[in-house]
Each structure stands twice: as C-alpha cells, then as structure tokens.
C-alpha cells in the first residue's frame, strides 16, 4: 500500500471498521433494537447505545454515520425469519408450528414496529429495511410452507384461500395489540389456525 493510499480517509475508515468483529457488531445491533423497543425511535441516541455496550460513541459513528443508518443496519441483520425451516411433513402441522413461532416473537416485533411507526413514514430506506427485516421473510416462509402443501397434494394449487393465508396470520399478529390490547401469543394463534385457517383450506 502506498503512503498516499494509507492516508486516504476512506481507506483508514475501512481499516477501522474491519476491526469490529461480527459478535461485537451484533451486540451493538441488539442493544439498539432493545432500546428502540423500550424507548421509541426518537428517544434512542448513539450515546445511549454506546453507554449500554461500553464503547465510545465515536466507535459507532465510524461504523454508521447517522442513527438512521445504524437502525437500518440493525434491522437488516435480522432478515432470517423465525418461521424458516419449519417442515413437519404436514401442512396443517406446519401452520400450527408457524403460529407457535409467530406467537413467541409477536410481542418483541410488534413493539419494534410501533417504535418505528412514525419514523418509517419519513425515511424511505428505513421503511424498506423494516419490511426486509420483519415482513418479507415471514411472508416468504409462509408461502414456502403452502407451496410444499401443494406439492404434497394436500391442497390444490388453485385453491382461492392460498394467497390470503400469510396476510391473515401475520396481520393478526400486528392487529391484536390494537384491537384487543393483548399480543397474539402462541395459544391464541394456534386456535386461529385451527378455527379459521385450516377450515378455509379444507384441512383438519
């Protein structure tokens, strides 16, 4: 490396960023997301995350120039859906397992959505990251569950209810805290699957 390259600010910044281990980076992301859930977007600061993770705020600013960039990175670190990998060999049981999994994370993710509610209307990249982190992976996982059910011959590919199942299940997770003042826990979602979703698909 030439001395000119070594003195380049972009090269120096990249070198500094490379010292951040994946484990340490995830610690920063987890602390940020926890504070978002507890305090809301507007109340979260780089200084607060730095204090909770015992680092200097300059460490965070070197890696992420602004709070929105930091939040976007934290959201995108969570792209894998907790519904991914569910495959019991039965569509009905897969949907029950998906309901249990969704119920386990509904409280945490609903608080995160609520915390970011206004901010995402002001920041297109933040809105896109939120969808990539909390919406798209769940929809994709549910569609994969339904696709396997069609492949196994449990339901016909042209069944009219198929396209509505992800919206039904995930919409209920988001809506119940508003409508009933309670989170959609695993028992509640499994009952919903058994009473509403399975009959709509012609399954028991």
mmCIF file of C-alpha atoms in Angstrom:
data_model
loop_
_atom_site.group_PDB
_atom_site.id
_atom_site.type_symbol
_atom_site.label_atom_id
_atom_site.label_comp_id
_atom_site.label_asym_id
_atom_site.label_seq_id
_atom_site.Cartn_x
_atom_site.Cartn_y
_atom_site.Cartn_z
ATOM 1 C CA UNK A 1 0.000 0.000 0.000
ATOM 2 C CA UNK A 2 1.347 3.433 -0.892
ATOM 3 C CA UNK A 3 1.616 6.134 1.715
ATOM 4 C CA UNK A 4 -0.998 8.100 -0.208
ATOM 5 C CA UNK A 5 -3.433 5.194 -0.022
ATOM 6 C CA UNK A 6 -2.703 4.721 3.648
ATOM 7 C CA UNK A 7 -3.554 8.351 4.299
ATOM 8 C CA UNK A 8 -6.810 8.227 2.359
ATOM 9 C CA UNK A 9 -9.742 8.771 4.781
ATOM 10 C CA UNK A 10 -11.836 6.072 3.117
ATOM 11 C CA UNK A 11 -9.049 3.530 3.482
ATOM 12 C CA UNK A 12 -8.495 4.454 7.111
ATOM 13 C CA UNK A 13 -12.222 4.211 7.839
ATOM 14 C CA UNK A 14 -12.457 0.808 6.174
ATOM 15 C CA UNK A 15 -9.459 -0.371 8.179
ATOM 16 C CA UNK A 16 -11.042 0.773 11.413
ATOM 17 C CA UNK A 17 -14.373 -0.863 10.534
ATOM 18 C CA UNK A 18 -12.633 -4.149 9.839
ATOM 19 C CA UNK A 19 -11.611 -4.367 13.489
ATOM 20 C CA UNK A 20 -15.251 -4.742 14.541
ATOM 21 C CA UNK A 21 -15.961 -8.463 14.972
ATOM 22 C CA UNK A 22 -19.325 -9.884 13.874
ATOM 23 C CA UNK A 23 -20.077 -10.706 17.515
ATOM 24 C CA UNK A 24 -19.387 -7.158 18.641
ATOM 25 C CA UNK A 25 -21.390 -5.744 15.756
ATOM 26 C CA UNK A 26 -24.357 -7.925 16.709
ATOM 27 C CA UNK A 27 -24.031 -6.751 20.301
ATOM 28 C CA UNK A 28 -24.427 -3.168 19.068
ATOM 29 C CA UNK A 29 -27.420 -4.142 16.934
ATOM 30 C CA UNK A 30 -29.117 -5.989 19.799
ATOM 31 C CA UNK A 31 -28.598 -3.066 22.173
ATOM 32 C CA UNK A 32 -30.019 -0.643 19.625
ATOM 33 C CA UNK A 33 -33.091 -2.767 18.927
ATOM 34 C CA UNK A 34 -33.715 -3.291 22.642
ATOM 35 C CA UNK A 35 -33.613 0.459 23.221
ATOM 36 C CA UNK A 36 -35.921 1.057 20.286
ATOM 37 C CA UNK A 37 -38.493 -1.306 21.764
ATOM 38 C CA UNK A 38 -38.237 0.238 25.208
ATOM 39 C CA UNK A 39 -37.924 3.949 24.387
ATOM 40 C CA UNK A 40 -39.102 4.519 20.828
ATOM 41 C CA UNK A 41 -37.156 5.799 17.855
ATOM 42 C CA UNK A 42 -36.942 9.453 18.813
ATOM 43 C CA UNK A 43 -35.528 8.731 22.286
ATOM 44 C CA UNK A 44 -32.756 6.413 21.117
ATOM 45 C CA UNK A 45 -29.331 8.002 20.706
ATOM 46 C CA UNK A 46 -25.910 6.831 19.615
ATOM 47 C CA UNK A 47 -24.677 7.939 23.028
ATOM 48 C CA UNK A 48 -27.203 5.714 24.768
ATOM 49 C CA UNK A 49 -26.210 2.659 22.757
ATOM 50 C CA UNK A 50 -22.542 3.420 23.360
ATOM 51 C CA UNK A 51 -23.127 3.611 27.105
ATOM 52 C CA UNK A 52 -25.054 0.339 27.234
ATOM 53 C CA UNK A 53 -22.404 -1.513 25.225
ATOM 54 C CA UNK A 54 -19.438 0.120 26.982
ATOM 55 C CA UNK A 55 -17.868 1.676 23.927
ATOM 56 C CA UNK A 56 -17.175 5.212 22.787
ATOM 57 C CA UNK A 57 -19.770 6.863 20.599
ATOM 58 C CA UNK A 58 -17.016 7.562 18.066
ATOM 59 C CA UNK A 59 -16.828 3.785 17.511
ATOM 60 C CA UNK A 60 -20.465 3.794 16.431
ATOM 61 C CA UNK A 61 -20.133 6.924 14.325
ATOM 62 C CA UNK A 62 -17.135 5.462 12.478
ATOM 63 C CA UNK A 63 -19.197 2.428 11.540
ATOM 64 C CA UNK A 64 -22.569 4.098 10.984
ATOM 65 C CA UNK A 65 -22.540 7.812 10.223
ATOM 66 C CA UNK A 66 -26.068 8.527 11.460
ATOM 67 C CA UNK A 67 -28.741 6.992 13.656
ATOM 68 C CA UNK A 68 -30.961 6.086 10.658
ATOM 69 C CA UNK A 69 -28.044 4.238 9.040
ATOM 70 C CA UNK A 70 -27.398 2.389 12.303
ATOM 71 C CA UNK A 71 -31.067 1.400 12.624
ATOM 72 C CA UNK A 72 -31.215 0.244 9.009
ATOM 73 C CA UNK A 73 -28.115 -1.945 9.526
ATOM 74 C CA UNK A 74 -29.563 -3.411 12.734
ATOM 75 C CA UNK A 75 -32.857 -4.250 11.044
ATOM 76 C CA UNK A 76 -31.129 -5.879 8.092
ATOM 77 C CA UNK A 77 -29.122 -8.066 10.457
ATOM 78 C CA UNK A 78 -32.411 -9.815 11.350
ATOM 79 C CA UNK A 79 -33.523 -10.900 7.898
ATOM 80 C CA UNK A 80 -33.851 -14.603 8.693
ATOM 81 C CA UNK A 81 -37.411 -15.449 9.640
ATOM 82 C CA UNK A 82 -38.166 -17.481 12.783
ATOM 83 C CA UNK A 83 -40.623 -19.346 10.543
ATOM 84 C CA UNK A 84 -37.873 -20.526 8.186
ATOM 85 C CA UNK A 85 -37.070 -24.213 8.391
ATOM 86 C CA UNK A 86 -40.492 -25.381 9.613
ATOM 87 C CA UNK A 87 -41.205 -28.649 7.798
ATOM 88 C CA UNK A 88 -43.086 -31.367 9.672
ATOM 89 C CA UNK A 89 -44.313 -33.146 6.539
ATOM 90 C CA UNK A 90 -47.884 -31.968 7.120
ATOM 91 C CA UNK A 91 -49.351 -28.641 6.020
ATOM 92 C CA UNK A 92 -51.726 -28.459 8.973
ATOM 93 C CA UNK A 93 -48.941 -29.112 11.470
ATOM 94 C CA UNK A 94 -46.576 -26.730 9.665
ATOM 95 C CA UNK A 95 -49.168 -23.973 10.045
ATOM 96 C CA UNK A 96 -49.602 -24.786 13.731
ATOM 97 C CA UNK A 97 -45.825 -24.624 14.210
ATOM 98 C CA UNK A 98 -45.710 -21.327 12.307
ATOM 99 C CA UNK A 99 -48.413 -19.988 14.631
ATOM 100 C CA UNK A 100 -46.427 -21.036 17.703
ATOM 101 C CA UNK A 101 -43.252 -19.430 16.343
ATOM 102 C CA UNK A 102 -45.063 -16.231 15.381
ATOM 103 C CA UNK A 103 -46.618 -16.072 18.841
ATOM 104 C CA UNK A 104 -43.224 -16.344 20.510
ATOM 105 C CA UNK A 105 -41.828 -13.278 18.716
ATOM 106 C CA UNK A 106 -45.050 -11.276 18.311
ATOM 107 C CA UNK A 107 -44.524 -9.150 21.426
ATOM 108 C CA UNK A 108 -40.935 -8.238 20.565
ATOM 109 C CA UNK A 109 -41.544 -7.446 16.899
ATOM 110 C CA UNK A 110 -44.814 -5.617 17.490
ATOM 111 C CA UNK A 111 -43.049 -3.280 19.929
ATOM 112 C CA UNK A 112 -40.351 -2.692 17.337
ATOM 113 C CA UNK A 113 -42.906 -1.881 14.655
ATOM 114 C CA UNK A 114 -44.688 0.509 16.976
ATOM 115 C CA UNK A 115 -41.404 2.180 17.942
ATOM 116 C CA UNK A 116 -40.583 2.840 14.304
ATOM 117 C CA UNK A 117 -44.113 3.707 13.226
ATOM 118 C CA UNK A 118 -43.697 7.431 12.565
ATOM 119 C CA UNK A 119 -40.017 7.322 11.613
ATOM 120 C CA UNK A 120 -40.601 4.971 8.677
ATOM 121 C CA UNK A 121 -43.041 7.437 7.117
ATOM 122 C CA UNK A 122 -40.221 9.987 6.995
ATOM 123 C CA UNK A 123 -37.384 7.763 5.769
ATOM 124 C CA UNK A 124 -37.806 5.538 2.706
ATOM 125 C CA UNK A 125 -34.664 3.493 3.382
ATOM 126 C CA UNK A 126 -35.760 2.848 6.958
ATOM 127 C CA UNK A 127 -39.188 1.738 5.746
ATOM 128 C CA UNK A 128 -37.584 -0.595 3.213
ATOM 129 C CA UNK A 129 -35.254 -2.078 5.847
ATOM 130 C CA UNK A 130 -38.164 -2.628 8.222
ATOM 131 C CA UNK A 131 -40.060 -4.522 5.557
ATOM 132 C CA UNK A 132 -36.979 -6.569 4.647
ATOM 133 C CA UNK A 133 -36.406 -7.464 8.298
ATOM 134 C CA UNK A 134 -39.891 -8.066 9.677
ATOM 135 C CA UNK A 135 -42.301 -8.603 6.793
ATOM 136 C CA UNK A 136 -40.746 -10.138 3.686
ATOM 137 C CA UNK A 137 -39.005 -13.100 5.413
ATOM 138 C CA UNK A 138 -42.204 -14.125 7.234
ATOM 139 C CA UNK A 139 -44.306 -13.903 4.084
ATOM 140 C CA UNK A 140 -41.701 -15.891 2.124
ATOM 141 C CA UNK A 141 -41.552 -18.587 4.827
ATOM 142 C CA UNK A 142 -45.329 -18.979 4.927
ATOM 143 C CA UNK A 143 -45.538 -19.140 1.143
ATOM 144 C CA UNK A 144 -42.896 -21.875 1.173
ATOM 145 C CA UNK A 145 -44.951 -23.843 3.731
ATOM 146 C CA UNK A 146 -48.018 -23.521 1.498
ATOM 147 C CA UNK A 147 -46.029 -24.428 -1.631
ATOM 148 C CA UNK A 148 -44.894 -27.683 -0.027
ATOM 149 C CA UNK A 149 -48.502 -28.453 0.908
ATOM 150 C CA UNK A 150 -49.471 -28.063 -2.725
ATOM 151 C CA UNK A 151 -46.543 -30.254 -3.841
ATOM 152 C CA UNK A 152 -47.617 -32.997 -1.430
ATOM 153 C CA UNK A 153 -51.142 -32.852 -2.843
ATOM 154 C CA UNK A 154 -52.735 -31.696 0.403
ATOM 155 C CA UNK A 155 -54.405 -28.730 -1.297
ATOM 156 C CA UNK A 156 -54.851 -27.783 -4.953
ATOM 157 C CA UNK A 157 -52.571 -25.109 -6.375
ATOM 158 C CA UNK A 158 -55.596 -23.069 -7.482
ATOM 159 C CA UNK A 159 -57.219 -23.032 -4.020
ATOM 160 C CA UNK A 160 -58.608 -19.476 -3.647
ATOM 161 C CA UNK A 161 -57.652 -19.163 0.049
ATOM 162 C CA UNK A 162 -53.923 -19.711 -0.512
ATOM 163 C CA UNK A 163 -52.986 -16.128 -1.316
ATOM 164 C CA UNK A 164 -54.663 -14.806 1.842
ATOM 165 C CA UNK A 165 -53.078 -17.077 4.466
ATOM 166 C CA UNK A 166 -49.864 -15.045 5.081
ATOM 167 C CA UNK A 167 -51.884 -11.826 5.350
ATOM 168 C CA UNK A 168 -54.348 -13.465 7.725
ATOM 169 C CA UNK A 169 -51.777 -14.887 10.103
ATOM 170 C CA UNK A 170 -49.271 -12.042 10.106
ATOM 171 C CA UNK A 171 -51.985 -9.400 10.031
ATOM 172 C CA UNK A 172 -53.486 -10.851 13.185
ATOM 173 C CA UNK A 173 -50.101 -10.636 14.934
ATOM 174 C CA UNK A 174 -49.944 -6.911 14.151
ATOM 175 C CA UNK A 175 -53.619 -6.142 14.720
ATOM 176 C CA UNK A 176 -54.442 -7.862 18.006
ATOM 177 C CA UNK A 177 -52.489 -5.435 20.241
ATOM 178 C CA UNK A 178 -54.518 -2.596 18.708
ATOM 179 C CA UNK A 179 -57.906 -4.312 18.735
ATOM 180 C CA UNK A 180 -57.720 -6.285 21.990
ATOM 181 C CA UNK A 181 -54.859 -4.673 23.895
ATOM 182 C CA UNK A 182 -53.050 -8.041 24.031
ATOM 183 C CA UNK A 183 -50.328 -9.667 21.996
ATOM 184 C CA UNK A 184 -51.115 -12.646 19.801
ATOM 185 C CA UNK A 185 -49.439 -15.362 21.866
ATOM 186 C CA UNK A 186 -48.815 -18.931 20.637
ATOM 187 C CA UNK A 187 -52.046 -20.390 22.068
ATOM 188 C CA UNK A 188 -54.134 -17.636 20.509
ATOM 189 C CA UNK A 189 -52.523 -18.037 17.092
ATOM 190 C CA UNK A 190 -52.786 -21.832 17.121
ATOM 191 C CA UNK A 191 -56.518 -21.518 17.886
ATOM 192 C CA UNK A 192 -56.819 -19.074 14.997
ATOM 193 C CA UNK A 193 -55.115 -21.525 12.661
ATOM 194 C CA UNK A 194 -57.363 -24.372 13.779
ATOM 195 C CA UNK A 195 -60.633 -22.412 13.720
ATOM 196 C CA UNK A 196 -60.068 -20.152 10.703
ATOM 197 C CA UNK A 197 -57.085 -21.083 8.549
ATOM 198 C CA UNK A 198 -57.385 -24.873 8.331
ATOM 199 C CA UNK A 199 -61.134 -24.858 7.579
ATOM 200 C CA UNK A 200 -60.545 -22.200 4.900
ATOM 201 C CA UNK A 201 -58.060 -24.578 3.273
ATOM 202 C CA UNK A 202 -60.311 -27.602 3.718
ATOM 203 C CA UNK A 203 -57.940 -29.189 6.250
ATOM 204 C CA UNK A 204 -58.499 -30.530 9.755
#
